CSV table of C-alpha atoms in Angstrom, one decimal:
chain,number,residue,atom,x,y,z
D,1,MET,CA,100.9,120.5,72.4
D,2,PRO,CA,101.4,119.5,75.8
D,3,TYR,CA,103.6,116.7,76.8
D,4,SER,CA,100.9,115.5,78.8
D,5,ALA,CA,97.1,116.1,78.4
D,6,LEU,CA,96.6,115.1,82.4
D,7,SER,CA,94.0,117.8,83.9
D,8,HIS,CA,93.0,116.6,87.4
D,9,LEU,CA,92.4,113.5,89.9
D,10,ASP,CA,89.3,112.4,90.7
D,11,CYS,CA,88.1,109.9,93.7
D,12,PRO,CA,86.0,106.8,92.2
D,13,ARG,CA,84.2,106.3,95.6
D,14,CYS,CA,83.1,109.9,96.4
D,15,GLY,CA,83.5,111.7,93.2
D,16,ALA,CA,85.9,114.6,94.9
D,17,ARG,CA,88.0,116.4,92.4
D,18,HIS,CA,91.8,116.9,93.5
D,19,ASP,CA,94.6,119.0,91.8
D,20,ALA,CA,97.0,117.1,90.0
D,21,ASP,CA,99.8,119.2,90.8
D,22,GLN,CA,99.9,119.1,94.3
D,23,LEU,CA,101.3,116.0,95.9
D,24,HIS,CA,98.3,113.6,97.0
D,25,GLY,CA,98.1,109.9,98.5
D,26,THR,CA,94.5,108.7,98.7
D,27,CYS,CA,91.3,110.5,98.8
D,28,SER,CA,89.9,111.8,102.3
D,29,CYS,CA,87.7,109.3,102.5
D,30,GLY,CA,90.1,106.8,101.8
D,31,SER,CA,89.7,105.4,98.2
D,32,PRO,CA,93.0,105.6,95.7
D,33,LEU,CA,92.6,108.6,93.2
D,34,LEU,CA,92.8,108.3,89.6
D,35,ALA,CA,94.6,110.5,87.2
D,36,ARG,CA,91.9,111.9,84.5
D,37,TYR,CA,92.8,113.4,81.0
D,38,ASP,CA,91.5,116.3,78.6
D,39,LEU,CA,91.6,113.8,75.6
D,40,ARG,CA,90.8,117.3,73.5
D,41,GLN,CA,94.1,118.2,74.1
D,42,VAL,CA,95.4,114.5,72.4
D,43,GLN,CA,96.6,115.6,68.9
D,44,ALA,CA,98.6,112.6,68.3
D,45,SER,CA,97.1,109.7,66.5
D,46,PRO,CA,98.1,106.4,66.3
D,47,ARG,CA,100.5,106.6,63.2
D,48,ASP,CA,102.5,109.1,65.3
D,49,ILE,CA,102.7,107.0,68.1
D,50,ALA,CA,104.2,104.5,65.5
D,51,ARG,CA,107.3,106.8,64.8
D,52,ARG,CA,108.1,107.6,68.7
D,53,PRO,CA,110.3,105.4,70.1
D,54,PRO,CA,109.5,101.9,71.5
D,55,ASP,CA,108.9,102.3,75.1
D,56,LEU,CA,106.2,103.0,77.4
D,57,TRP,CA,106.7,106.9,77.2
D,58,ARG,CA,105.5,107.1,73.8
D,59,TYR,CA,102.1,107.4,75.2
D,60,HIS,CA,103.0,110.5,76.8
D,61,GLU,CA,100.1,112.3,76.1
D,62,LEU,CA,98.2,109.6,77.9
D,63,LEU,CA,100.6,110.1,80.9
D,64,PRO,CA,100.8,112.2,83.9
D,65,VAL,CA,104.6,113.7,83.8
D,66,ARG,CA,104.7,117.4,82.7
D,67,GLU,CA,107.5,117.4,80.9
D,68,ALA,CA,110.0,115.2,78.8
D,69,GLY,CA,112.8,116.2,80.9
D,70,HIS,CA,111.2,114.9,84.1
D,71,VAL,CA,111.3,111.4,82.6
D,72,VAL,CA,113.0,109.1,84.8
D,73,SER,CA,113.6,105.7,82.1
D,74,LEU,CA,115.3,102.9,81.9
D,75,GLY,CA,113.9,101.9,78.7
D,76,GLU,CA,110.9,100.3,79.8
D,77,GLY,CA,107.9,99.0,77.9
D,78,MET,CA,106.8,97.3,74.3
D,79,THR,CA,107.5,93.9,75.7
D,80,PRO,CA,106.5,91.1,73.4
D,81,LEU,CA,103.0,89.7,72.2
D,82,LEU,CA,103.8,86.3,71.7
D,83,ALA,CA,101.7,83.6,69.9
D,84,LEU,CA,101.7,80.4,71.6
D,85,PRO,CA,100.9,78.0,68.8
D,86,ARG,CA,101.8,75.0,70.7
D,87,LEU,CA,100.5,75.6,74.2
D,88,GLY,CA,96.9,77.2,72.8
D,89,ARG,CA,96.5,73.6,71.2
D,90,ALA,CA,96.6,71.6,74.2
D,91,LEU,CA,94.7,74.0,75.6
D,92,GLY,CA,91.8,74.4,73.6
D,93,VAL,CA,92.1,78.0,73.0
D,94,PRO,CA,94.3,77.9,69.5
D,95,ASN,CA,94.3,82.1,69.4
D,96,LEU,CA,96.3,82.1,72.7
D,97,LEU,CA,99.2,85.2,73.2
D,98,MET,CA,101.5,86.0,75.9
D,99,LYS,CA,102.2,89.6,76.8
D,100,ASP,CA,105.7,88.9,78.5
D,101,GLU,CA,106.6,91.3,80.8
D,102,GLY,CA,109.4,89.1,82.1
D,103,LEU,CA,111.8,90.9,79.2
D,104,ILE,CA,111.5,94.3,81.4
D,105,PRO,CA,113.7,96.1,83.6
D,106,THR,CA,113.9,94.6,87.0
D,107,GLY,CA,112.2,91.4,84.7
D,108,THR,CA,108.5,92.4,86.1
D,109,PHE,CA,105.7,94.4,84.9
D,110,LYS,CA,106.3,96.5,88.5
D,111,ALA,CA,108.9,98.7,86.2
D,112,ARG,CA,106.0,100.2,84.3
D,113,GLY,CA,104.4,101.8,88.0
D,114,ALA,CA,107.9,102.6,89.4
D,115,ALA,CA,108.9,104.3,85.6
D,116,VAL,CA,105.6,106.4,85.7
D,117,GLY,CA,105.3,106.8,89.8
D,118,VAL,CA,108.8,108.1,90.4
D,119,SER,CA,109.0,110.1,87.5
D,120,ARG,CA,105.8,112.3,88.8
D,121,ALA,CA,107.2,112.1,92.2
D,122,ALA,CA,110.2,113.6,91.3
D,123,GLU,CA,108.4,116.2,89.2
D,124,LEU,CA,106.3,117.2,92.0
D,125,GLY,CA,109.4,117.6,94.2
D,126,VAL,CA,109.6,114.1,96.4
D,127,SER,CA,113.2,113.4,97.6
D,128,ALA,CA,112.4,110.2,99.2
D,129,ILE,CA,109.8,107.1,98.8
D,130,ALA,CA,108.5,104.3,101.0
D,131,MET,CA,106.7,101.4,100.7
D,132,PRO,CA,105.6,98.1,102.0
D,133,THR,CA,106.0,95.2,99.1
D,134,ASN,CA,105.8,91.3,98.2
D,135,GLY,CA,109.2,92.0,96.7
D,136,ASN,CA,109.1,93.0,92.9
D,137,ALA,CA,107.4,96.2,93.4
D,138,GLY,CA,109.6,97.6,96.0
D,139,ALA,CA,112.8,96.2,94.2
D,140,ALA,CA,111.7,98.2,91.1
D,141,TRP,CA,110.9,101.2,93.0
D,142,ALA,CA,114.2,101.2,94.7
D,143,VAL,CA,115.6,100.9,91.0
D,144,TYR,CA,114.1,104.1,89.6
D,145,ALA,CA,114.3,105.7,93.0
D,146,ALA,CA,118.2,105.4,92.4
D,147,ARG,CA,117.8,106.7,88.5
D,148,ALA,CA,116.1,109.5,89.9
D,149,GLY,CA,118.8,109.9,92.8
D,150,MET,CA,115.9,109.7,95.4
D,151,ARG,CA,116.2,108.0,98.7
D,152,SER,CA,114.0,104.5,99.1
D,153,LEU,CA,112.4,102.6,102.3
D,154,VAL,CA,111.1,98.8,101.6
D,155,VAL,CA,109.9,96.6,104.0
D,156,MET,CA,109.1,93.0,102.8
D,157,PRO,CA,108.0,90.0,104.2
D,158,VAL,CA,110.9,87.7,105.0
D,159,ALA,CA,109.5,84.9,102.7
D,160,ALA,CA,109.5,87.1,99.6
D,161,PRO,CA,112.0,86.4,96.6
D,162,ALA,CA,115.6,86.9,98.2
D,163,VAL,CA,116.6,88.7,94.5
D,164,THR,CA,114.6,91.0,95.2
D,165,ARG,CA,116.4,92.1,98.5
D,166,ALA,CA,119.9,91.7,96.3
D,167,GLU,CA,118.0,94.2,93.9
D,168,CYS,CA,117.4,96.9,96.9
D,169,GLU,CA,120.6,96.7,98.5
D,170,ALA,CA,122.3,97.3,95.2
D,171,VAL,CA,120.8,100.1,94.7
D,172,GLY,CA,121.0,101.5,98.2
D,173,ALA,CA,117.7,101.0,99.6
D,174,GLU,CA,116.7,101.2,103.2
D,175,LEU,CA,115.8,97.6,103.5
D,176,TYR,CA,113.8,95.7,106.1
D,177,LEU,CA,112.2,92.8,106.6
D,178,VAL,CA,109.2,91.5,108.8
D,179,ASP,CA,108.4,88.2,109.7
D,180,GLY,CA,104.5,88.5,108.3
D,181,LEU,CA,102.5,89.4,105.3
D,182,ILE,CA,102.4,92.4,103.2
D,183,GLY,CA,99.7,94.1,105.4
D,184,ASP,CA,102.1,93.8,108.5
D,185,ALA,CA,105.0,95.3,106.0
D,186,GLY,CA,102.2,98.1,105.3
D,187,ARG,CA,101.7,99.1,109.3
D,188,LEU,CA,105.5,99.4,109.9
D,189,VAL,CA,105.9,101.6,107.0
D,190,GLY,CA,102.8,103.7,108.2
D,191,THR,CA,104.5,103.9,111.4
D,192,ALA,CA,107.8,105.0,110.1
D,193,LEU,CA,106.6,107.9,107.9
D,194,ALA,CA,104.8,109.6,110.8
D,195,SER,CA,108.3,110.9,112.0
D,196,ARG,CA,109.9,110.9,108.5
D,197,PRO,CA,108.9,113.8,106.8
D,198,GLY,CA,109.0,114.4,103.0
D,199,TYR,CA,108.8,111.0,102.3
D,200,GLN,CA,106.4,109.5,99.7
D,201,ASP,CA,104.0,106.6,100.8
D,202,ALA,CA,104.1,104.6,97.4
D,203,SER,CA,102.3,102.0,98.8
D,204,THR,CA,100.2,100.1,96.3
D,205,LEU,CA,97.5,102.9,95.7
D,206,LYS,CA,98.2,105.3,97.6
D,207,GLU,CA,99.7,107.4,95.0
D,208,PRO,CA,97.7,108.0,91.9
D,209,TYR,CA,100.4,107.1,88.9
D,210,ARG,CA,101.5,103.7,89.6
D,211,ILE,CA,98.5,102.9,87.7
D,212,GLU,CA,99.0,105.0,84.7
D,213,GLY,CA,102.4,103.1,84.3
D,214,LYS,CA,100.5,99.9,84.3
D,215,LYS,CA,98.1,101.1,82.0
D,216,THR,CA,100.9,101.2,79.3
D,217,MET,CA,100.3,97.1,79.0
D,218,GLY,CA,96.8,97.6,77.9
D,219,LEU,CA,97.8,100.2,75.1
D,220,GLU,CA,100.3,98.2,74.2
D,221,ILE,CA,98.4,95.6,73.9
D,222,ALA,CA,96.3,97.5,71.6
D,223,GLU,CA,98.9,99.1,69.4
D,224,GLN,CA,100.4,95.0,69.0
D,225,LEU,CA,97.0,94.2,67.7
D,226,GLY,CA,97.0,97.1,64.8
D,227,TRP,CA,94.6,99.2,67.4
D,228,ARG,CA,92.0,95.9,67.7
D,229,LEU,CA,90.9,94.1,71.0
D,230,PRO,CA,91.5,91.1,72.0
D,231,ASP,CA,88.1,89.0,73.3
D,232,VAL,CA,90.3,88.0,76.6
D,233,ILE,CA,92.8,89.2,78.8
D,234,VAL,CA,93.5,87.4,82.0
D,235,TYR,CA,95.6,88.6,84.3
D,236,PRO,CA,97.1,87.4,87.9
D,237,ALA,CA,95.3,90.1,90.5
D,238,GLY,CA,97.1,90.4,94.0
D,239,GLY,CA,96.7,94.3,94.6
D,240,GLY,CA,94.9,94.6,90.9
D,241,VAL,CA,96.7,97.5,89.8
D,242,GLY,CA,97.4,96.1,86.2
D,243,ILE,CA,93.8,94.9,85.8
D,244,ILE,CA,92.4,98.3,86.6
D,245,GLY,CA,95.2,100.3,84.3
D,246,ILE,CA,94.3,98.0,81.6
D,247,TYR,CA,90.7,98.6,81.6
D,248,LYS,CA,91.3,102.6,82.0
D,249,ALA,CA,93.7,102.5,79.1
D,250,LEU,CA,91.3,100.8,77.3
D,251,THR,CA,88.3,102.7,78.2
D,252,GLU,CA,90.4,105.8,77.3
D,253,LEU,CA,91.2,104.8,73.7
D,254,ARG,CA,87.6,104.3,73.0
D,255,GLU,CA,87.0,107.8,74.1
D,256,LEU,CA,89.8,109.0,71.5
D,257,GLY,CA,88.0,106.9,69.0
D,258,TRP,CA,91.4,104.7,68.6
D,259,THR,CA,89.6,102.0,68.4
D,260,ALA,CA,85.6,100.8,68.5
D,261,ASP,CA,85.9,97.5,69.3
D,262,PRO,CA,83.6,95.8,72.2
D,263,MET,CA,85.2,95.5,75.7
D,264,PRO,CA,87.4,92.7,76.5
D,265,ARG,CA,86.2,90.1,78.9
D,266,LEU,CA,88.8,90.7,81.7
D,267,VAL,CA,89.8,87.8,84.0
D,268,ALA,CA,91.2,88.2,87.4
D,269,VAL,CA,93.2,85.2,88.6
D,270,GLN,CA,94.2,84.5,92.2
D,271,ALA,CA,95.7,81.3,94.3
D,272,ALA,CA,93.8,79.3,96.0
D,273,GLY,CA,95.6,80.3,99.3
D,274,CYS,CA,94.6,83.9,98.9
D,275,ALA,CA,91.4,84.8,97.2
D,276,PRO,CA,89.6,87.1,98.3
D,277,ILE,CA,88.4,89.0,95.3
D,278,VAL,CA,87.6,85.6,93.5
D,279,LYS,CA,84.9,85.2,96.5
D,280,ALA,CA,83.7,88.5,96.3
D,281,PHE,CA,83.1,88.0,92.7
D,282,ALA,CA,81.3,84.7,93.6
D,283,GLU,CA,79.2,86.4,96.1
D,284,GLY,CA,78.1,89.6,93.7
D,285,ALA,CA,80.2,91.7,96.3
D,286,ILE,CA,81.3,95.1,95.6
D,287,SER,CA,83.9,94.7,97.7
D,288,SER,CA,86.4,91.9,99.3
D,289,LEU,CA,87.1,91.0,103.0
D,290,PRO,CA,90.4,89.9,104.7
D,291,TRP,CA,91.5,86.7,103.4
D,292,PRO,CA,92.7,84.6,106.6
D,293,ASP,CA,95.9,82.5,107.0
D,294,ALA,CA,96.9,84.0,102.9
D,295,GLY,CA,99.7,81.7,101.4
D,296,THR,CA,100.5,80.7,97.9
D,297,VAL,CA,104.0,80.0,95.9
D,298,ALA,CA,103.2,82.5,93.5
D,299,PHE,CA,104.0,85.0,96.0
D,300,GLY,CA,102.5,88.4,94.2
D,301,LEU,CA,99.8,87.0,94.5
D,302,THR,CA,99.6,87.1,98.7
D,303,VAL,CA,97.5,90.0,99.0
D,304,PRO,CA,94.7,89.3,101.9
D,305,LYS,CA,92.7,92.8,101.3
D,306,ALA,CA,93.6,95.1,98.1
D,307,LEU,CA,92.8,98.9,98.8
D,308,GLY,CA,91.6,99.1,95.0
D,309,ASP,CA,89.7,95.7,94.8
D,310,PHE,CA,86.3,97.6,94.2
D,311,LEU,CA,88.6,98.9,91.2
D,312,VAL,CA,89.1,95.3,90.3
D,313,LEU,CA,85.4,94.3,90.8
D,314,ASP,CA,84.0,97.1,88.8
D,315,ALA,CA,86.4,96.2,85.9
D,316,VAL,CA,85.6,92.8,86.3
D,317,TYR,CA,81.5,92.9,86.0
D,318,ALA,CA,81.6,96.1,83.2
D,319,THR,CA,83.6,93.7,80.7
D,320,GLY,CA,81.4,90.6,81.3
D,321,GLY,CA,84.4,88.9,83.0
D,322,THR,CA,85.4,86.3,85.4
D,323,ALA,CA,87.4,86.0,88.4
D,324,VAL,CA,89.1,82.4,88.8
D,325,ALA,CA,91.3,80.8,91.9
D,326,VAL,CA,93.6,78.0,91.1
D,327,ASP,CA,95.9,75.8,93.1
D,328,ASP,CA,99.8,75.8,94.0
D,329,ALA,CA,100.5,72.7,92.2
D,330,ASP,CA,98.6,72.9,89.2
D,331,LEU,CA,100.4,76.4,88.6
D,332,LEU,CA,103.5,74.7,89.1
D,333,ALA,CA,102.6,72.3,86.4
D,334,ASP,CA,101.5,74.7,84.0
D,335,GLN,CA,104.8,77.0,84.9
D,336,ARG,CA,106.7,73.7,83.6
D,337,GLU,CA,104.4,73.3,81.0
D,338,VAL,CA,104.2,76.3,79.4
D,339,ALA,CA,108.5,76.3,79.2
D,340,ARG,CA,108.7,72.8,77.7
D,341,LEU,CA,105.8,73.6,74.5
D,342,GLU,CA,107.1,77.3,74.2
D,343,GLY,CA,110.3,77.5,75.5
D,344,THR,CA,109.5,80.4,77.7
D,345,PHE,CA,110.2,80.0,81.9
D,346,ILE,CA,107.5,82.5,83.0
D,347,CYS,CA,106.6,83.3,86.6
D,348,PRO,CA,104.1,81.4,89.0
D,349,GLU,CA,101.6,84.2,89.2
D,350,GLY,CA,101.8,84.2,84.9
D,351,ALA,CA,101.5,80.4,85.1
D,352,ALA,CA,98.5,80.8,87.2
D,353,CYS,CA,96.9,82.7,84.3
D,354,PHE,CA,97.6,79.7,82.2
D,355,THR,CA,95.9,77.4,85.0
D,356,ALA,CA,92.4,79.3,84.7
D,357,VAL,CA,92.7,79.4,80.8
D,358,ARG,CA,92.7,75.6,81.0
D,359,GLN,CA,89.8,75.7,83.4
D,360,LEU,CA,88.2,78.0,81.9
D,361,ARG,CA,88.0,76.3,78.8
D,362,GLU,CA,87.0,73.2,80.2
D,363,SER,CA,84.0,74.9,81.7
D,364,GLY,CA,83.2,76.3,78.4
D,365,TRP,CA,83.6,80.2,79.8
D,366,LEU,CA,86.3,80.5,76.7
D,367,SER,CA,85.3,78.8,73.2
D,368,ALA,CA,87.9,77.8,70.6
D,369,ASP,CA,87.2,81.2,68.6
D,370,ASP,CA,87.9,83.6,71.7
D,371,ARG,CA,91.5,85.5,70.9
D,372,VAL,CA,92.6,85.3,74.7
D,373,ILE,CA,95.9,86.9,75.6
D,374,VAL,CA,97.4,86.2,79.2
D,375,LEU,CA,99.6,88.4,81.1
D,376,ASN,CA,102.9,87.2,82.2
D,377,THR,CA,104.0,89.5,84.8
D,378,GLY,CA,107.8,88.7,85.1
D,379,THR,CA,110.3,86.2,84.6
D,380,GLY,CA,111.0,82.7,86.0
D,381,LEU,CA,114.7,83.7,86.8
D,382,LYS,CA,113.2,85.6,90.0
D,383,TYR,CA,111.6,82.4,91.6
D,384,PRO,CA,114.5,79.7,90.7
D,385,ASP,CA,113.0,77.6,93.8
D,386,THR,CA,109.6,76.8,92.0
D,387,ILE,CA,111.7,74.8,89.3
D,388,ARG,CA,112.8,71.6,91.1
D,389,SER,CA,116.5,71.1,89.5
D,390,ASP,CA,118.3,68.0,90.1
D,391,PRO,CA,120.3,66.2,87.0
D,392,PRO,CA,122.4,63.2,87.4
D,393,LEU,CA,126.0,63.7,87.9
D,394,LEU,CA,128.4,62.3,85.7
D,395,ALA,CA,132.1,61.3,86.4
D,396,PRO,CA,134.5,62.7,84.3
D,397,ALA,CA,135.2,59.6,82.7
D,398,GLY,CA,131.8,58.5,82.6
D,399,ALA,CA,129.5,58.8,79.7
D,400,ILE,CA,126.1,60.1,78.5
D,401,PRO,CA,123.7,57.5,78.8
D,402,ALA,CA,122.1,56.7,75.1
D,403,ALA,CA,118.8,58.8,74.0
D,404,GLY,CA,115.8,57.4,75.2
D,405,SER,CA,117.3,55.5,77.8
């Protein structure tokens, strides 16, 4: 049996087929490329998967790396699927669960895309990667590039979380800040690559394999639920790679016959200060327009125009899902509420999803019977400024006030 059932790459926009064993960026038409698999070659069963090590590489037949020896790993994958009973009762969604990506290497789900993207890049002979980032993706790719012995060039907005700079610096990345947004960082990277032969552009969806790492969230959710599917999956969509990947994963599982359940309704969540996909969905459009003056405390959602926006919208439309924008004040309040009720400090992007659940339950779009999974895409420890801490200062000879006073 082959380690990977990878067959080819295809273009979801123009239908062009590409050789998967050649290095590719986007299609000549400008669209992202998607990895396709010959599922007839997959001889493993769910029982076989269960006996494998608990990381994302347990699904290697459905991943693009041809040989096990080319895998670059830090033990990523198999993050917890946590029941949230107190929060679920408070929101009127008793069957509420959270896929917690805060426990993965580098502290965010970006490690999944980096692990698979860097592994495949190294297998194809790449020696250096370059990318613009809102912070977490660049940190993850820099870390995995270092693990693989590759060089990395990262450009991020000056407002990106400080800890992501430190991660890049720690592993020896060539790091630059730009006084602008991720699109400005992307233009700088594109210009630099014109005079840097040998670098792969690892920008979001400008290489085909980040999405394959992200899709393992969907594979894990299915396995963790006994190969059953939930009613709804709620996901914070900046670049939207995760929601595209989850939809792709569940489609492949249904084609394999590992699940026969209906597709979950997929919900794309954005911040009110940067909601191009929400606006496009409300208008019934198939792609979005650039969002002017984008800004939100959920920094990972600050993507004014996603390259794969049409794929996000396809997934939402195909599953009968929806797209929701939430205010910064509300998501910050829910970040604290999740911590208070469930003891977990989540990232602001994940908190936005709980705010969306609140809104969707109040509107009646969600029912009390729905099994709902929220993706928390990272640990709140990477965003310490989102929680204000100003405890009372006591003198050494002082006393702690009585409880309740």
